[in-house]
Amino acid sequence: MTEITVAALQLALTDDIQTNIDHVSALVEDAASQGAQIILPPELFEGHYFCATEDEGCFARAKPTAEHPAILAMQKLAKRLKVTIPTSFFEKDGPHYYNSLATINPDGEIMGVYRKSHIPDGPGYEEKFYFRPGNTGFKVWDCYGIKIGVGICWDQWYPETARAMMLMGAELLFFPTAIGNEPHDPDLDTSRLWRRAMIGHAVSNVVPVIASNRIGAEGDLCFYGHSFITDQRGDLVQAFGKTESGVLVSRFDIEQIRKHRAAFGFFRDRRPDLYQRISEDK
């Protein structure tokens, strides 16, 4: 298979996990009815974005992968619809807590778990209080004979994330997200920057990028949506604004994209012998 249809979901979320699962499931069904084979919900769709404040009671939300209600629900849905669903969730692993993602295949099986590598810490996004830095390394998965890479929210701002997954063979990049206004600076609208950062990944790696965000107000945070799908040229082929709820669906010819990537020569002309400074921790 060289053609693949992908989808991104955008919606407002409540703080009731079953309500959210129901709403996400309805959109997954909608996307599947339009032919989508890989369907991306937003980051941590199980509830409100609890990382806006530091509250030790929120650790009770986390569950092991095999017991998490969102994972169990998406497994059943993926199997019934015969689709792949990269599913973000709050993971508990013994005494450790991670912002994680399980990629669920059309048989309802978990192909693997990725744990968010870059953990933000700032006003409204105090994730270091809750999550350990991921220890899985970046991940790619074979879906329908096409490799996909998935980063989680803050990962998407780092060009190293996209390039690492591309070097691992990724041919589509997915980024589930929970991002909105900046409480410390009401005049700062990062939605444009957010899109540009990922569009840059598309252009410099000649790869489609699929980004899914939530919308709506949750406490002091107002999530700005703007979910999108861009092609390998960095052109937006599907996009939402800040208030729409629904699905974005696009189809890509991966074989054609492979030809474009080879022709650009970005991977031919790499000079890793000059890049040691990037991996130095100072």
GROMACS .gro file of C-alpha atoms in nm:
model
  282
    1MET     CA    1   0.000   0.000   0.000
    2THR     CA    2   0.135   0.343  -0.091
    3GLU     CA    3  -0.177   0.553  -0.038
    4ILE     CA    4  -0.299   0.629   0.313
    5THR     CA    5  -0.583   0.837   0.456
    6VAL     CA    6  -0.525   1.016   0.786
    7ALA     CA    7  -0.741   1.222   1.020
    8ALA     CA    8  -0.701   1.472   1.305
    9LEU     CA    9  -0.972   1.534   1.564
   10GLN     CA   10  -1.052   1.866   1.730
   11LEU     CA   11  -1.302   1.910   2.014
   12ALA     CA   12  -1.370   2.063   2.353
   13LEU     CA   13  -1.329   1.828   2.648
   14THR     CA   14  -1.503   1.792   2.981
   15ASP     CA   15  -1.348   1.664   3.302
   16ASP     CA   16  -1.548   1.341   3.287
   17ILE     CA   17  -1.352   1.061   3.123
   18GLN     CA   18  -1.650   0.864   2.994
   19THR     CA   19  -1.806   1.173   2.836
   20ASN     CA   20  -1.478   1.247   2.661
   21ILE     CA   21  -1.435   0.888   2.545
   22ASP     CA   22  -1.786   0.903   2.399
   23HIS     CA   23  -1.720   1.231   2.219
   24VAL     CA   24  -1.383   1.118   2.083
   25SER     CA   25  -1.531   0.785   1.978
   26ALA     CA   26  -1.804   0.962   1.780
   27LEU     CA   27  -1.543   1.165   1.592
   28VAL     CA   28  -1.330   0.855   1.530
   29GLU     CA   29  -1.637   0.691   1.377
   30ASP     CA   30  -1.695   0.999   1.162
   31ALA     CA   31  -1.334   0.995   1.041
   32ALA     CA   32  -1.348   0.622   0.970
   33SER     CA   33  -1.669   0.670   0.769
   34GLN     CA   34  -1.471   0.913   0.550
   35GLY     CA   35  -1.205   0.650   0.486
   36ALA     CA   36  -0.949   0.750   0.749
   37GLN     CA   37  -0.713   0.469   0.843
   38ILE     CA   38  -0.499   0.648   1.103
   39ILE     CA   39  -0.698   0.877   1.333
   40LEU     CA   40  -0.535   1.116   1.582
   41PRO     CA   41  -0.719   1.245   1.893
   42PRO     CA   42  -0.572   1.534   2.098
   43GLU     CA   43  -0.328   1.496   2.385
   44LEU     CA   44  -0.464   1.367   2.720
   45PHE     CA   45  -0.824   1.368   2.597
   46GLU     CA   46  -0.928   1.172   2.906
   47GLY     CA   47  -1.013   1.494   3.092
   48HIS     CA   48  -0.935   1.860   3.144
   49TYR     CA   49  -0.572   1.957   3.109
   50PHE     CA   50  -0.484   1.920   3.478
   51CYS     CA   51  -0.124   2.039   3.440
   52ALA     CA   52  -0.227   2.404   3.457
   53THR     CA   53  -0.168   2.387   3.834
   54GLU     CA   54   0.023   2.165   4.074
   55ASP     CA   55  -0.227   1.943   4.255
   56GLU     CA   56  -0.111   1.617   4.411
   57GLY     CA   57  -0.465   1.481   4.387
   58CYS     CA   58  -0.432   1.466   4.009
   59PHE     CA   59  -0.188   1.175   4.028
   60ALA     CA   60  -0.490   0.953   4.096
   61ARG     CA   61  -0.594   1.008   3.733
   62ALA     CA   62  -0.304   0.798   3.604
   63LYS     CA   63  -0.345   0.429   3.526
   64PRO     CA   64  -0.120   0.153   3.388
   65THR     CA   65  -0.147   0.112   3.013
   66ALA     CA   66  -0.339  -0.215   3.029
   67GLU     CA   67  -0.595  -0.070   3.272
   68HIS     CA   68  -0.649   0.280   3.138
   69PRO     CA   69  -1.013   0.340   3.036
   70ALA     CA   70  -0.918   0.553   2.734
   71ILE     CA   71  -0.681   0.286   2.606
   72LEU     CA   72  -0.934   0.006   2.658
   73ALA     CA   73  -1.205   0.205   2.480
   74MET     CA   74  -0.983   0.293   2.183
   75GLN     CA   75  -0.869  -0.069   2.154
   76LYS     CA   76  -1.229  -0.185   2.114
   77LEU     CA   77  -1.305   0.096   1.871
   78ALA     CA   78  -0.993   0.039   1.660
   79LYS     CA   79  -1.074  -0.332   1.630
   80ARG     CA   80  -1.436  -0.270   1.536
   81LEU     CA   81  -1.357   0.000   1.278
   82LYS     CA   82  -1.031  -0.157   1.158
   83VAL     CA   83  -0.835   0.167   1.206
   84THR     CA   84  -0.518   0.277   1.384
   85ILE     CA   85  -0.554   0.520   1.676
   86PRO     CA   86  -0.246   0.680   1.840
   87THR     CA   87  -0.392   0.732   2.189
   88SER     CA   88  -0.250   0.981   2.440
   89PHE     CA   89  -0.296   0.901   2.812
   90PHE     CA   90  -0.167   0.965   3.166
   91GLU     CA   91   0.039   0.656   3.245
   92LYS     CA   92   0.129   0.513   3.586
   93ASP     CA   93   0.418   0.267   3.590
   94GLY     CA   94   0.483   0.164   3.950
   95PRO     CA   95   0.589   0.483   4.131
   96HIS     CA   96   0.654   0.665   3.804
   97TYR     CA   97   0.420   0.883   3.597
   98TYR     CA   98   0.447   0.962   3.227
   99ASN     CA   99   0.267   1.156   2.956
  100SER     CA  100   0.238   0.865   2.716
  101LEU     CA  101   0.091   0.748   2.390
  102ALA     CA  102  -0.010   0.396   2.287
  103THR     CA  103  -0.041   0.324   1.918
  104ILE     CA  104  -0.335   0.088   1.870
  105ASN     CA  105  -0.358  -0.110   1.546
  106PRO     CA  106  -0.667  -0.228   1.350
  107ASP     CA  107  -0.670  -0.554   1.549
  108GLY     CA  108  -0.711  -0.353   1.869
  109GLU     CA  109  -0.360  -0.442   1.980
  110ILE     CA  110  -0.110  -0.200   2.134
  111MET     CA  111   0.187  -0.181   1.899
  112GLY     CA  112   0.394   0.003   2.155
  113VAL     CA  113   0.406   0.294   2.397
  114TYR     CA  114   0.593   0.620   2.354
  115ARG     CA  115   0.662   0.840   2.658
  116LYS     CA  116   0.687   1.216   2.599
  117SER     CA  117   1.053   1.317   2.577
  118HIS     CA  118   1.037   1.693   2.628
  119ILE     CA  119   0.849   1.803   2.941
  120PRO     CA  120   0.752   2.172   2.964
  121ASP     CA  121   0.740   2.377   3.281
  122GLY     CA  122   0.590   2.724   3.284
  123PRO     CA  123   0.279   2.923   3.376
  124GLY     CA  124  -0.025   2.717   3.284
  125TYR     CA  125   0.182   2.419   3.166
  126GLU     CA  126   0.348   2.279   3.479
  127GLU     CA  127   0.409   1.930   3.348
  128LYS     CA  128   0.737   1.866   3.528
  129PHE     CA  129   0.538   1.838   3.852
  130TYR     CA  130   0.352   1.538   3.707
  131PHE     CA  131   0.563   1.364   3.443
  132ARG     CA  132   0.906   1.206   3.431
  133PRO     CA  133   1.093   1.264   3.104
  134GLY     CA  134   1.020   0.974   2.873
  135ASN     CA  135   1.260   0.681   2.876
  136THR     CA  136   1.144   0.508   2.557
  137GLY     CA  137   1.332   0.718   2.306
  138PHE     CA  138   1.150   0.821   1.992
  139LYS     CA  139   0.930   0.558   1.830
  140VAL     CA  140   0.804   0.471   1.483
  141TRP     CA  141   0.545   0.207   1.396
  142ASP     CA  142   0.460   0.019   1.079
  143CYS     CA  143   0.097   0.089   0.987
  144TYR     CA  144  -0.037  -0.056   0.662
  145GLY     CA  145   0.320  -0.092   0.536
  146ILE     CA  146   0.397   0.276   0.609
  147LYS     CA  147   0.600   0.390   0.908
  148ILE     CA  148   0.457   0.664   1.127
  149GLY     CA  149   0.624   0.870   1.398
  150VAL     CA  150   0.440   1.032   1.689
  151GLY     CA  151   0.560   1.311   1.918
  152ILE     CA  152   0.353   1.460   2.200
  153CYS     CA  153   0.287   1.836   2.224
  154TRP     CA  154   0.609   2.002   2.350
  155ASP     CA  155   0.807   1.747   2.145
  156GLN     CA  156   0.670   1.916   1.834
  157TRP     CA  157   0.871   2.234   1.890
  158TYR     CA  158   1.203   2.052   1.853
  159PRO     CA  159   1.340   1.990   1.503
  160GLU     CA  160   1.545   1.706   1.650
  161THR     CA  161   1.222   1.516   1.728
  162ALA     CA  162   1.105   1.520   1.369
  163ARG     CA  163   1.448   1.448   1.221
  164ALA     CA  164   1.513   1.159   1.460
  165MET     CA  165   1.185   0.993   1.366
  166MET     CA  166   1.255   1.050   0.997
  167LEU     CA  167   1.596   0.883   1.033
  168MET     CA  168   1.411   0.590   1.191
  169GLY     CA  169   1.204   0.562   0.874
  170ALA     CA  170   0.893   0.767   0.953
  171GLU     CA  171   0.688   0.875   0.651
  172LEU     CA  172   0.408   1.055   0.839
  173LEU     CA  173   0.447   1.262   1.156
  174PHE     CA  174   0.165   1.292   1.411
  175PHE     CA  175   0.151   1.540   1.701
  176PRO     CA  176  -0.135   1.523   1.956
  177THR     CA  177  -0.145   1.847   2.152
  178ALA     CA  178  -0.301   2.042   2.438
  179ILE     CA  179  -0.205   2.407   2.393
  180GLY     CA  180  -0.374   2.741   2.426
  181ASN     CA  181  -0.320   3.090   2.562
  182GLU     CA  182  -0.020   3.193   2.773
  183PRO     CA  183  -0.143   3.300   3.120
  184HIS     CA  184   0.170   3.505   3.188
  185ASP     CA  185   0.137   3.707   2.866
  186PRO     CA  186  -0.220   3.766   2.738
  187ASP     CA  187  -0.082   3.942   2.429
  188LEU     CA  188   0.119   3.638   2.317
  189ASP     CA  189  -0.067   3.425   2.064
  190THR     CA  190   0.144   3.116   2.003
  191SER     CA  191  -0.099   2.952   1.761
  192ARG     CA  192   0.087   3.094   1.462
  193LEU     CA  193   0.425   2.990   1.601
  194TRP     CA  194   0.287   2.646   1.684
  195ARG     CA  195   0.180   2.586   1.328
  196ARG     CA  196   0.497   2.729   1.177
  197ALA     CA  197   0.721   2.507   1.388
  198MET     CA  198   0.553   2.193   1.257
  199ILE     CA  199   0.522   2.323   0.903
  200GLY     CA  200   0.899   2.363   0.921
  201HIS     CA  201   0.928   1.993   1.003
  202ALA     CA  202   0.719   1.914   0.696
  203VAL     CA  203   0.934   2.126   0.466
  204SER     CA  204   1.278   2.026   0.597
  205ASN     CA  205   1.192   1.655   0.605
  206VAL     CA  206   0.955   1.644   0.303
  207VAL     CA  207   0.687   1.473   0.511
  208PRO     CA  208   0.318   1.529   0.588
  209VAL     CA  209   0.243   1.647   0.942
  210ILE     CA  210  -0.084   1.583   1.126
  211ALA     CA  211  -0.155   1.791   1.440
  212SER     CA  212  -0.456   1.759   1.671
  213ASN     CA  213  -0.547   2.009   1.946
  214ARG     CA  214  -0.838   2.071   2.182
  215ILE     CA  215  -1.058   2.380   2.200
  216GLY     CA  216  -1.257   2.559   2.469
  217ALA     CA  217  -1.193   2.717   2.809
  218GLU     CA  218  -1.065   2.512   3.102
  219GLY     CA  219  -1.005   2.733   3.403
  220ASP     CA  220  -0.757   3.005   3.308
  221LEU     CA  221  -0.656   2.830   2.989
  222CYS     CA  222  -0.835   2.876   2.659
  223PHE     CA  223  -0.723   2.617   2.406
  224TYR     CA  224  -0.689   2.757   2.059
  225GLY     CA  225  -0.750   2.461   1.831
  226HIS     CA  226  -0.601   2.529   1.486
  227SER     CA  227  -0.553   2.157   1.425
  228PHE     CA  228  -0.422   2.094   1.076
  229ILE     CA  229  -0.280   1.857   0.820
  230THR     CA  230   0.004   1.973   0.598
  231ASP     CA  231   0.148   1.796   0.297
  232GLN     CA  232   0.516   1.725   0.230
  233ARG     CA  233   0.560   2.074   0.083
  234GLY     CA  234   0.439   2.242   0.402
  235ASP     CA  235   0.112   2.350   0.241
  236LEU     CA  236  -0.198   2.324   0.460
  237VAL     CA  237  -0.437   2.077   0.300
  238GLN     CA  238  -0.686   2.074   0.590
  239ALA     CA  239  -0.716   2.314   0.884
  240PHE     CA  240  -0.949   2.425   1.161
  241GLY     CA  241  -0.970   2.760   1.335
  242LYS     CA  242  -1.002   2.809   1.710
  243THR     CA  243  -1.364   2.706   1.763
  244GLU     CA  244  -1.457   2.426   1.522
  245SER     CA  245  -1.520   2.075   1.646
  246GLY     CA  246  -1.487   1.785   1.405
  247VAL     CA  247  -1.249   1.586   1.188
  248LEU     CA  248  -0.992   1.674   0.927
  249VAL     CA  249  -0.925   1.406   0.665
  250SER     CA  250  -0.659   1.388   0.394
  251ARG     CA  251  -0.519   1.121   0.164
  252PHE     CA  252  -0.152   1.094   0.071
  253ASP     CA  253   0.040   0.901  -0.193
  254ILE     CA  254   0.343   0.788   0.004
  255GLU     CA  255   0.531   0.660  -0.299
  256GLN     CA  256   0.508   1.003  -0.463
  257ILE     CA  257   0.626   1.166  -0.139
  258ARG     CA  258   0.925   0.929  -0.128
  259LYS     CA  259   1.026   1.051  -0.473
  260HIS     CA  260   0.994   1.415  -0.367
  261ARG     CA  261   1.204   1.350  -0.057
  262ALA     CA  262   1.479   1.183  -0.254
  263ALA     CA  263   1.481   1.462  -0.513
  264PHE     CA  264   1.527   1.733  -0.249
  265GLY     CA  265   1.845   1.569  -0.124
  266PHE     CA  266   1.806   1.675   0.241
  267PHE     CA  267   1.904   1.329   0.362
  268ARG     CA  268   2.169   1.281   0.094
  269ASP     CA  269   2.343   1.604   0.191
  270ARG     CA  270   2.332   1.568   0.569
  271ARG     CA  271   2.665   1.620   0.747
  272PRO     CA  272   2.635   1.436   1.080
  273ASP     CA  273   3.012   1.468   1.121
  274LEU     CA  274   2.949   1.840   1.182
  275TYR     CA  275   2.657   1.803   1.423
  276GLN     CA  276   2.829   1.684   1.742
  277ARG     CA  277   2.754   2.016   1.913
  278ILE     CA  278   2.382   1.939   1.898
  279SER     CA  279   2.419   1.638   2.128
  280GLU     CA  280   2.640   1.814   2.385
  281ASP     CA  281   2.459   1.892   2.709
  282LYS     CA  282   2.606   2.236   2.769
   0.00000   0.00000   0.00000
